[in-house]
Amino acid sequence: MKKTIIITGGAGFIGSHVVRRFVQNYPSYTVVNIDALTYAGNLENVKDIEQASNYIFEKVDITNAKAIFDLFEKYKPDGIIHLAAESHVDRSITNPLEFVMTNVIGTVNLLNAAKELWKEDFSNKLFHHVSTDEVYGALGSEGLFTEETSYDPHSPYSASKASSDHFVRAYADTYGLPIVITNCSNNYGPNHFPEKLIPLCIHNIIHNKPLPIYGDGKYTRDWLFVIDHARAIDDVFHKAEKGATYNVGGFNEWQNIDLVNELCRQMDEKLGREVGASAKLITFVKDRPGHDLRYAIDANKIKAELGWEPSVTFQEGLSLTIDWYLSNDEWLKNVTSGDYQKYYTNQYN
Ligand code: NAD
Ligand code: TYD
């Protein structure tokens, strides 16, 4: 079936994998990638598909309501997959307002544009909002987040994502806008900006720099390979009932310190370093304020209803990820020059 889909944030980490999947798997769809190309957006992430005949890129900031309305008028999309966001918790602690602007106002601009464009007929239309498990807050050592868990965000990032989720549901309840929401756990994989734990540590191991572990390192996250997240988004976009929410996760919990040790082990092997060499770089540093102890997802609903489950184990996914960074040193060099150095110094010194 012919369709036009707008994917926001398609030059970022997860968005680039979603754009690639839709461009390659759905040749009858026109995929319009909208991205403001902030520090986290990088067209190199979608270089391999930029010549595809069903792919269009538009540099647009979602906080600009007029530009978003014009773009919706121009392309008349049947579907939106919304990933554009400020996504890093530590940056949200330094600059919360930017997170309100993009994650809340930007989302409402997209909702308004979709509502206006589709107002005559909502059938065969869909607004898919991509969100995070961080909206549910923090778990103790027991339990899992389900789709029924109450929202309890703690960081400015998670508060802004929670707010955007509420707006998406409010537009469904108030105006009948056809929506779905996915709340996913921590992703890892190729093209991940090296401000987040795994790519930051890969970068630092390569350069023999300290690996900064916040607090005691016992904080726990569930990790999912990014390509499996893109598969989940595809499944939910095509198969979910309107109004549904799905939690997406890897059934794969790690304490940060164990994860970084495993990363060091695999990297020592790949780099031909002596056993234990990279782990010596581990350095415990000042904790993140308001640091959530544990996130863990119950992803059984998407598994039971849509037949989705992770396709790679963590060992496989981590190995693929390290290999990607080792063979894309130009990409890594480009994203860690200039502003990144300033960010790194402010954050860690
Ligand atoms: P990212 O930071 O790598 O990419 C975000 C993209 O959005 C970038 O390309 C950036 O240029 C673009 N963007 C930012 N502000 C914009 C604006 N005002 N207008 C247009 N584009 C803008 O983020 P990511 O890790 O790929 O996350 C994508 C989405 O998935 C986010 O909504 C995030 O909340 C969600 N999510 C991320 C994770 C994770 O582990 N990374 C987990 C669950 C959910
Ligand atoms: P991060 O990748 O920032 O994702 P999130 O905060 O969204 O879960 O961090 C993952 C975990 O790693 C989190 O518990 C914070 C911790 N962490 C460190 O210990 N050191 C670091 O330098 C970073 C960036 C994160």
Short mmCIF file of C-alpha atoms and ligand atoms in Angstrom, two decimals:
data_model
loop_
_atom_site.label_atom_id
_atom_site.label_comp_id
_atom_site.label_asym_id
_atom_site.label_seq_id
_atom_site.Cartn_x
_atom_site.Cartn_y
_atom_site.Cartn_z
CA MET A 1 0.00 0.00 0.00
CA LYS A 2 1.30 3.49 -0.85
CA LYS A 3 1.87 5.64 2.22
CA THR A 4 3.81 8.70 3.28
CA ILE A 5 5.40 8.49 6.71
CA ILE A 6 7.15 11.22 8.61
CA ILE A 7 9.85 9.97 10.96
CA THR A 8 11.17 12.63 13.33
CA GLY A 9 14.70 12.43 14.74
CA GLY A 10 15.80 10.13 11.93
CA ALA A 11 19.37 11.42 11.98
CA GLY A 12 19.79 10.35 15.61
CA PHE A 13 20.74 7.01 17.09
CA ILE A 14 17.47 5.03 17.14
CA GLY A 15 15.75 7.13 14.47
CA SER A 16 18.43 6.31 11.89
CA HIS A 17 17.82 2.57 12.37
CA VAL A 18 14.05 3.09 12.10
CA VAL A 19 14.43 5.19 8.93
CA ARG A 20 16.71 2.56 7.36
CA ARG A 21 14.29 -0.25 8.19
CA PHE A 22 11.27 1.55 6.73
CA VAL A 23 13.10 2.76 3.59
CA GLN A 24 14.44 -0.73 2.88
CA ASN A 25 11.47 -2.89 3.92
CA TYR A 26 8.65 -0.74 2.54
CA PRO A 27 9.56 0.45 -0.97
CA SER A 28 5.95 1.60 -1.53
CA TYR A 29 6.24 4.06 1.39
CA THR A 30 7.73 7.52 1.06
CA VAL A 31 9.78 8.12 4.20
CA VAL A 32 10.32 11.76 5.16
CA ASN A 33 13.02 12.14 7.79
CA ILE A 34 12.61 15.37 9.79
CA ASP A 35 15.53 16.35 11.96
CA ALA A 36 16.96 19.63 13.27
CA LEU A 37 20.49 18.14 13.28
CA THR A 38 21.37 19.09 16.84
CA TYR A 39 24.65 17.85 18.32
CA ALA A 40 23.04 14.36 18.40
CA GLY A 41 21.82 14.36 14.80
CA ASN A 42 24.21 13.21 12.11
CA LEU A 43 23.36 12.57 8.47
CA GLU A 44 26.30 10.16 8.32
CA ASN A 45 23.99 7.79 10.25
CA VAL A 46 21.73 7.46 7.18
CA LYS A 47 24.35 7.92 4.46
CA ASP A 48 23.76 4.44 3.03
CA ILE A 49 20.12 5.15 2.20
CA GLU A 50 20.24 8.85 1.28
CA GLN A 51 20.02 8.06 -2.47
CA ALA A 52 16.99 5.75 -2.10
CA SER A 53 14.08 6.92 -4.26
CA ASN A 54 11.58 6.61 -1.38
CA TYR A 55 13.66 8.71 1.07
CA ILE A 56 13.48 12.46 1.69
CA PHE A 57 15.31 14.51 4.32
CA GLU A 58 14.02 17.83 5.69
CA LYS A 59 16.02 19.86 8.20
CA VAL A 60 13.26 21.19 10.44
CA ASP A 61 13.06 22.01 14.14
CA ILE A 62 9.92 20.53 15.72
CA THR A 63 9.69 23.50 18.11
CA ASN A 64 8.81 25.63 15.06
CA ALA A 65 5.01 25.20 14.80
CA LYS A 66 4.66 27.01 11.47
CA ALA A 67 7.43 24.97 9.83
CA ILE A 68 5.80 21.75 11.06
CA PHE A 69 2.35 22.78 9.76
CA ASP A 70 3.87 23.68 6.37
CA LEU A 71 5.68 20.37 6.20
CA PHE A 72 2.53 18.39 6.99
CA GLU A 73 0.70 20.40 4.30
CA LYS A 74 3.49 19.64 1.82
CA TYR A 75 3.76 15.87 2.38
CA LYS A 76 0.29 15.01 3.76
CA PRO A 77 1.63 12.07 5.80
CA ASP A 78 -0.54 9.06 6.66
CA GLY A 79 1.65 8.19 9.63
CA ILE A 80 4.08 9.82 12.04
CA ILE A 81 6.76 7.98 13.98
CA HIS A 82 8.02 10.50 16.49
CA LEU A 83 11.51 10.00 17.90
CA ALA A 84 13.01 13.52 17.85
CA ALA A 85 13.95 14.47 21.38
CA GLU A 86 16.62 15.69 23.68
CA SER A 87 17.60 12.32 25.09
CA HIS A 88 20.44 12.57 27.62
CA VAL A 89 19.60 12.66 31.35
CA ASP A 90 22.84 14.46 32.34
CA ARG A 91 22.21 17.26 29.82
CA SER A 92 18.64 17.59 31.15
CA ILE A 93 20.04 18.25 34.61
CA THR A 94 22.14 21.11 33.21
CA ASN A 95 19.53 22.52 30.83
CA PRO A 96 15.96 21.38 31.58
CA LEU A 97 14.24 24.05 29.46
CA GLU A 98 15.67 22.69 26.22
CA PHE A 99 14.02 19.37 27.11
CA VAL A 100 10.66 21.08 27.71
CA MET A 101 10.96 22.88 24.37
CA THR A 102 11.77 19.87 22.19
CA ASN A 103 10.17 17.00 24.08
CA VAL A 104 6.96 18.73 25.20
CA ILE A 105 6.35 21.72 22.91
CA GLY A 106 7.80 19.90 19.89
CA THR A 107 5.51 16.93 20.48
CA VAL A 108 2.45 19.18 20.88
CA ASN A 109 3.35 20.95 17.62
CA LEU A 110 3.38 17.58 15.84
CA LEU A 111 0.09 16.55 17.47
CA ASN A 112 -1.55 19.82 16.38
CA ALA A 113 -0.30 19.43 12.82
CA ALA A 114 -1.55 15.82 12.63
CA LYS A 115 -4.93 16.74 14.13
CA GLU A 116 -5.36 19.59 11.67
CA LEU A 117 -4.27 17.57 8.61
CA TRP A 118 -6.34 14.50 9.49
CA LYS A 119 -9.40 16.25 10.99
CA GLU A 120 -11.82 15.18 8.21
CA ASP A 121 -10.96 11.51 8.49
CA PHE A 122 -8.81 9.74 11.07
CA SER A 123 -9.10 6.31 9.40
CA ASN A 124 -5.83 4.69 8.27
CA LYS A 125 -3.83 7.37 10.07
CA LEU A 126 -1.47 6.84 13.00
CA PHE A 127 0.68 8.92 15.35
CA HIS A 128 3.29 6.60 16.90
CA HIS A 129 5.04 8.22 19.84
CA VAL A 130 8.35 6.68 20.85
CA SER A 131 9.00 7.00 24.57
CA THR A 132 11.08 5.58 27.37
CA ASP A 133 10.69 3.32 30.41
CA GLU A 134 12.15 6.19 32.48
CA VAL A 135 8.65 7.73 32.72
CA TYR A 136 7.80 5.00 35.26
CA GLY A 137 10.46 6.18 37.72
CA ALA A 138 12.76 3.86 39.65
CA LEU A 139 12.35 0.29 40.89
CA GLY A 140 13.87 -1.27 43.99
CA SER A 141 15.60 -4.61 43.66
CA GLU A 142 12.30 -6.37 42.82
CA GLY A 143 9.54 -5.92 40.23
CA LEU A 144 9.15 -4.86 36.62
CA PHE A 145 7.50 -1.93 34.80
CA THR A 146 4.29 -2.99 33.08
CA GLU A 147 2.04 -0.91 30.83
CA GLU A 148 -0.12 -0.28 33.94
CA THR A 149 2.68 1.09 36.14
CA SER A 150 1.93 4.65 37.28
CA TYR A 151 4.12 7.43 35.94
CA ASP A 152 6.69 8.74 38.43
CA PRO A 153 9.47 10.51 36.52
CA HIS A 154 12.47 11.86 38.47
CA SER A 155 14.82 13.57 36.02
CA PRO A 156 14.00 16.60 33.87
CA TYR A 157 14.44 14.25 30.86
CA SER A 158 11.96 11.66 32.10
CA ALA A 159 9.56 14.39 33.29
CA SER A 160 9.57 15.91 29.79
CA LYS A 161 9.00 12.50 28.17
CA ALA A 162 6.21 11.70 30.65
CA SER A 163 4.60 15.02 29.82
CA SER A 164 4.80 14.27 26.09
CA ASP A 165 3.19 10.84 26.66
CA HIS A 166 0.34 12.53 28.57
CA PHE A 167 -0.22 14.99 25.73
CA VAL A 168 -0.32 12.17 23.18
CA ARG A 169 -2.97 10.31 25.22
CA ALA A 170 -4.86 13.57 25.83
CA TYR A 171 -5.11 14.12 22.05
CA ALA A 172 -6.49 10.58 21.67
CA ASP A 173 -9.04 11.08 24.46
CA THR A 174 -10.05 14.64 23.54
CA TYR A 175 -9.92 14.69 19.76
CA GLY A 176 -9.92 10.99 18.87
CA LEU A 177 -6.44 11.20 17.34
CA PRO A 178 -5.26 7.66 16.45
CA ILE A 179 -2.13 7.05 18.51
CA VAL A 180 0.14 4.33 19.84
CA ILE A 181 2.95 4.68 22.38
CA THR A 182 5.98 2.49 22.94
CA ASN A 183 8.06 2.77 26.12
CA CYS A 184 11.45 1.17 25.63
CA SER A 185 14.38 0.38 27.90
CA ASN A 186 18.01 1.46 27.31
CA ASN A 187 19.17 0.89 23.74
CA TYR A 188 22.71 0.16 22.60
CA GLY A 189 24.25 -0.45 19.19
CA PRO A 190 25.89 1.26 16.20
CA ASN A 191 25.57 5.06 15.82
CA HIS A 192 25.04 5.67 19.55
CA PHE A 193 26.36 9.10 20.53
CA PRO A 194 29.31 8.68 22.95
CA GLU A 195 27.75 10.63 25.80
CA LYS A 196 25.79 7.50 26.86
CA LEU A 197 27.40 4.78 28.99
CA ILE A 198 28.25 2.08 26.42
CA PRO A 199 29.62 4.17 23.51
CA LEU A 200 31.38 6.52 25.96
CA CYS A 201 33.20 3.56 27.51
CA ILE A 202 34.02 2.04 24.09
CA HIS A 203 35.53 5.38 23.03
CA ASN A 204 37.49 5.73 26.27
CA ILE A 205 38.77 2.13 26.19
CA ILE A 206 40.08 2.69 22.64
CA HIS A 207 41.97 5.78 23.89
CA ASN A 208 42.99 4.31 27.26
CA LYS A 209 41.04 6.98 29.14
CA PRO A 210 39.28 6.52 32.51
CA LEU A 211 35.84 4.85 32.45
CA PRO A 212 33.66 7.03 34.70
CA ILE A 213 31.21 4.96 36.76
CA TYR A 214 28.66 7.00 38.70
CA GLY A 215 28.32 6.24 42.43
CA ASP A 216 28.89 2.61 43.38
CA GLY A 217 28.08 1.24 39.90
CA LYS A 218 25.21 -0.88 41.26
CA TYR A 219 22.58 1.02 39.24
CA THR A 220 20.71 -1.38 36.99
CA ARG A 221 19.33 -1.01 33.47
CA ASP A 222 17.66 -3.31 30.95
CA TRP A 223 19.48 -3.19 27.60
CA LEU A 224 18.06 -3.76 24.11
CA PHE A 225 19.94 -3.89 20.80
CA VAL A 226 18.80 -0.90 18.72
CA ILE A 227 17.89 -2.98 15.65
CA ASP A 228 15.49 -5.00 17.82
CA HIS A 229 13.90 -1.73 18.96
CA ALA A 230 13.44 -0.72 15.30
CA ARG A 231 11.75 -4.12 14.68
CA ALA A 232 9.43 -3.49 17.64
CA ILE A 233 8.49 -0.05 16.32
CA ASP A 234 7.74 -1.61 12.91
CA ASP A 235 5.52 -4.28 14.53
CA VAL A 236 3.62 -1.82 16.71
CA PHE A 237 3.20 0.71 13.89
CA HIS A 238 1.70 -1.95 11.60
CA LYS A 239 -0.11 -4.32 13.95
CA ALA A 240 -1.14 -2.55 17.18
CA GLU A 241 -4.67 -1.47 17.96
CA LYS A 242 -5.22 2.29 18.07
CA GLY A 243 -4.66 3.72 21.53
CA ALA A 244 -2.40 0.87 22.65
CA THR A 245 0.76 1.14 24.72
CA TYR A 246 3.57 -1.41 24.57
CA ASN A 247 6.60 -1.73 26.80
CA VAL A 248 9.67 -2.84 24.85
CA GLY A 249 12.69 -4.37 26.58
CA GLY A 250 15.52 -6.84 26.25
CA PHE A 251 14.77 -9.21 29.18
CA ASN A 252 18.37 -8.27 29.92
CA GLU A 253 19.25 -6.51 33.19
CA TRP A 254 22.78 -5.49 34.08
CA GLN A 255 24.33 -3.55 36.91
CA ASN A 256 26.49 -0.82 35.33
CA ILE A 257 29.71 -2.14 36.84
CA ASP A 258 29.11 -5.69 35.55
CA LEU A 259 28.22 -4.36 32.12
CA VAL A 260 31.36 -2.24 31.91
CA ASN A 261 33.49 -5.19 33.05
CA GLU A 262 31.96 -7.35 30.30
CA LEU A 263 32.62 -4.57 27.78
CA CYS A 264 36.26 -4.38 28.95
CA ARG A 265 36.61 -8.16 28.63
CA GLN A 266 35.30 -8.22 25.05
CA MET A 267 37.40 -5.20 24.08
CA ASP A 268 40.62 -6.65 25.53
CA GLU A 269 40.02 -9.71 23.36
CA LYS A 270 39.28 -7.71 20.20
CA LEU A 271 42.14 -5.25 20.72
CA GLY A 272 44.61 -7.99 21.63
CA ARG A 273 45.21 -6.46 25.06
CA GLU A 274 46.22 -8.49 28.07
CA VAL A 275 43.31 -9.84 30.18
CA GLY A 276 42.17 -7.17 32.67
CA ALA A 277 43.94 -4.27 30.94
CA SER A 278 40.84 -2.20 30.12
CA ALA A 279 39.11 -2.88 33.46
CA LYS A 280 42.01 -1.03 35.12
CA LEU A 281 40.56 2.13 33.54
CA ILE A 282 37.36 1.88 35.63
CA THR A 283 37.07 4.94 37.88
CA PHE A 284 34.24 5.60 40.32
CA VAL A 285 33.10 9.22 40.07
CA LYS A 286 30.55 11.52 41.70
CA ASP A 287 27.00 10.20 41.36
CA ARG A 288 24.31 11.65 39.08
CA PRO A 289 21.82 13.70 41.15
CA GLY A 290 18.46 11.91 41.48
CA HIS A 291 19.96 8.77 39.90
CA ASP A 292 17.26 6.11 39.38
CA LEU A 293 18.37 2.85 41.02
CA ARG A 294 16.86 0.34 38.63
CA TYR A 295 14.80 0.13 35.44
CA ALA A 296 13.38 -3.21 34.32
CA ILE A 297 10.74 -3.85 31.71
CA ASP A 298 8.08 -6.51 31.47
CA ALA A 299 7.92 -6.88 27.67
CA ASN A 300 5.50 -9.81 27.72
CA LYS A 301 2.56 -7.89 26.22
CA ILE A 302 4.34 -7.12 22.93
CA LYS A 303 5.69 -10.69 22.91
CA ALA A 304 2.27 -12.30 23.45
CA GLU A 305 0.19 -9.96 21.27
CA LEU A 306 2.53 -9.08 18.41
CA GLY A 307 5.01 -11.96 18.51
CA TRP A 308 7.99 -9.61 19.00
CA GLU A 309 11.03 -10.58 21.04
CA PRO A 310 14.72 -9.64 20.93
CA SER A 311 16.57 -11.39 18.10
CA VAL A 312 20.11 -11.15 19.46
CA THR A 313 21.59 -11.98 22.84
CA PHE A 314 23.42 -9.26 24.76
CA GLN A 315 26.79 -10.94 24.11
CA GLU A 316 26.10 -10.94 20.35
CA GLY A 317 24.71 -7.39 20.32
CA LEU A 318 27.62 -6.02 22.35
CA SER A 319 30.15 -7.75 20.10
CA LEU A 320 28.45 -6.33 16.95
CA THR A 321 28.42 -2.90 18.58
CA ILE A 322 32.13 -2.94 19.48
CA ASP A 323 32.99 -4.16 15.97
CA TRP A 324 31.00 -1.28 14.48
CA TYR A 325 32.88 1.32 16.55
CA LEU A 326 36.25 -0.26 15.79
CA SER A 327 35.58 -0.14 12.06
CA ASN A 328 34.02 3.36 12.07
CA ASP A 329 36.82 5.37 13.67
CA GLU A 330 36.18 8.36 11.36
CA TRP A 331 32.56 8.57 12.60
CA LEU A 332 33.77 8.40 16.20
CA LYS A 333 36.49 10.98 15.57
CA ASN A 334 34.01 13.41 13.96
CA VAL A 335 31.45 13.24 16.76
CA THR A 336 34.03 13.55 19.54
CA SER A 337 35.77 16.68 18.28
CA GLY A 338 34.81 20.28 19.03
CA ASP A 339 31.76 20.66 21.28
CA TYR A 340 32.01 17.12 22.61
CA GLN A 341 35.34 17.95 24.27
CA LYS A 342 33.76 20.93 26.01
CA TYR A 343 30.80 18.81 27.14
CA TYR A 344 33.12 16.08 28.41
CA THR A 345 35.28 18.47 30.41
CA ASN A 346 32.25 20.15 32.01
CA GLN A 347 30.58 16.85 32.82
CA TYR A 348 33.52 14.86 34.16
CA ASN A 349 36.12 17.30 35.49
P1 NAD B 1 19.31 10.91 19.99
O1 NAD B 1 19.62 11.98 20.97
O2 NAD B 1 20.40 10.02 19.49
O3 NAD B 1 18.63 11.54 18.68
C1 NAD B 1 17.65 12.52 18.75
C2 NAD B 1 17.46 13.10 17.37
O4 NAD B 1 16.45 14.12 17.45
C3 NAD B 1 18.72 13.78 16.81
O5 NAD B 1 18.91 13.41 15.46
C4 NAD B 1 18.42 15.27 16.92
O6 NAD B 1 19.05 16.05 15.92
C5 NAD B 1 16.90 15.27 16.78
N1 NAD B 1 16.30 16.45 17.43
C6 NAD B 1 16.55 16.92 18.67
N2 NAD B 1 15.85 18.04 18.89
C7 NAD B 1 15.12 18.28 17.75
C8 NAD B 1 14.20 19.27 17.37
N3 NAD B 1 13.89 20.29 18.19
N4 NAD B 1 13.64 19.20 16.15
C9 NAD B 1 13.95 18.18 15.30
N5 NAD B 1 14.84 17.22 15.61
C10 NAD B 1 15.42 17.27 16.82
O7 NAD B 1 18.13 10.07 20.66
P2 NAD B 1 17.84 8.50 20.60
O8 NAD B 1 18.62 7.83 21.65
O9 NAD B 1 17.93 8.05 19.21
O10 NAD B 1 16.31 8.51 21.07
C11 NAD B 1 15.26 8.63 20.13
C12 NAD B 1 13.94 8.58 20.87
O11 NAD B 1 13.80 7.35 21.55
C13 NAD B 1 13.77 9.69 21.91
O12 NAD B 1 12.44 10.14 21.86
C14 NAD B 1 14.06 8.98 23.22
O13 NAD B 1 13.36 9.60 24.27
C15 NAD B 1 13.55 7.60 22.92
N6 NAD B 1 14.20 6.51 23.67
C16 NAD B 1 15.57 6.42 23.70
C17 NAD B 1 16.16 5.36 24.39
C18 NAD B 1 17.65 5.17 24.40
O14 NAD B 1 18.16 4.28 25.10
N7 NAD B 1 18.43 5.93 23.65
C19 NAD B 1 15.37 4.43 25.05
C20 NAD B 1 13.98 4.57 25.00
C21 NAD B 1 13.41 5.60 24.31
P1 TYD B 2 22.87 6.46 30.25
O1 TYD B 2 23.55 5.75 29.13
O2 TYD B 2 23.08 7.93 30.41
O3 TYD B 2 21.32 6.11 30.15
P2 TYD B 2 20.10 6.41 31.23
O4 TYD B 2 20.56 7.39 32.22
O5 TYD B 2 19.06 6.97 30.34
O6 TYD B 2 19.76 5.08 31.81
O7 TYD B 2 23.31 5.78 31.59
C1 TYD B 2 23.14 4.39 31.83
C2 TYD B 2 23.59 4.11 33.24
O8 TYD B 2 25.00 4.34 33.34
C3 TYD B 2 22.95 5.02 34.27
O9 TYD B 2 22.75 4.30 35.48
C4 TYD B 2 24.00 6.10 34.49
C5 TYD B 2 25.30 5.35 34.30
N1 TYD B 2 26.44 6.13 33.76
C6 TYD B 2 27.67 6.08 34.41
O10 TYD B 2 27.85 5.39 35.42
N2 TYD B 2 28.70 6.83 33.88
C7 TYD B 2 28.55 7.60 32.78
O11 TYD B 2 29.52 8.27 32.36
C8 TYD B 2 27.27 7.63 32.12
C9 TYD B 2 27.05 8.46 30.91
C10 TYD B 2 26.24 6.86 32.65
#
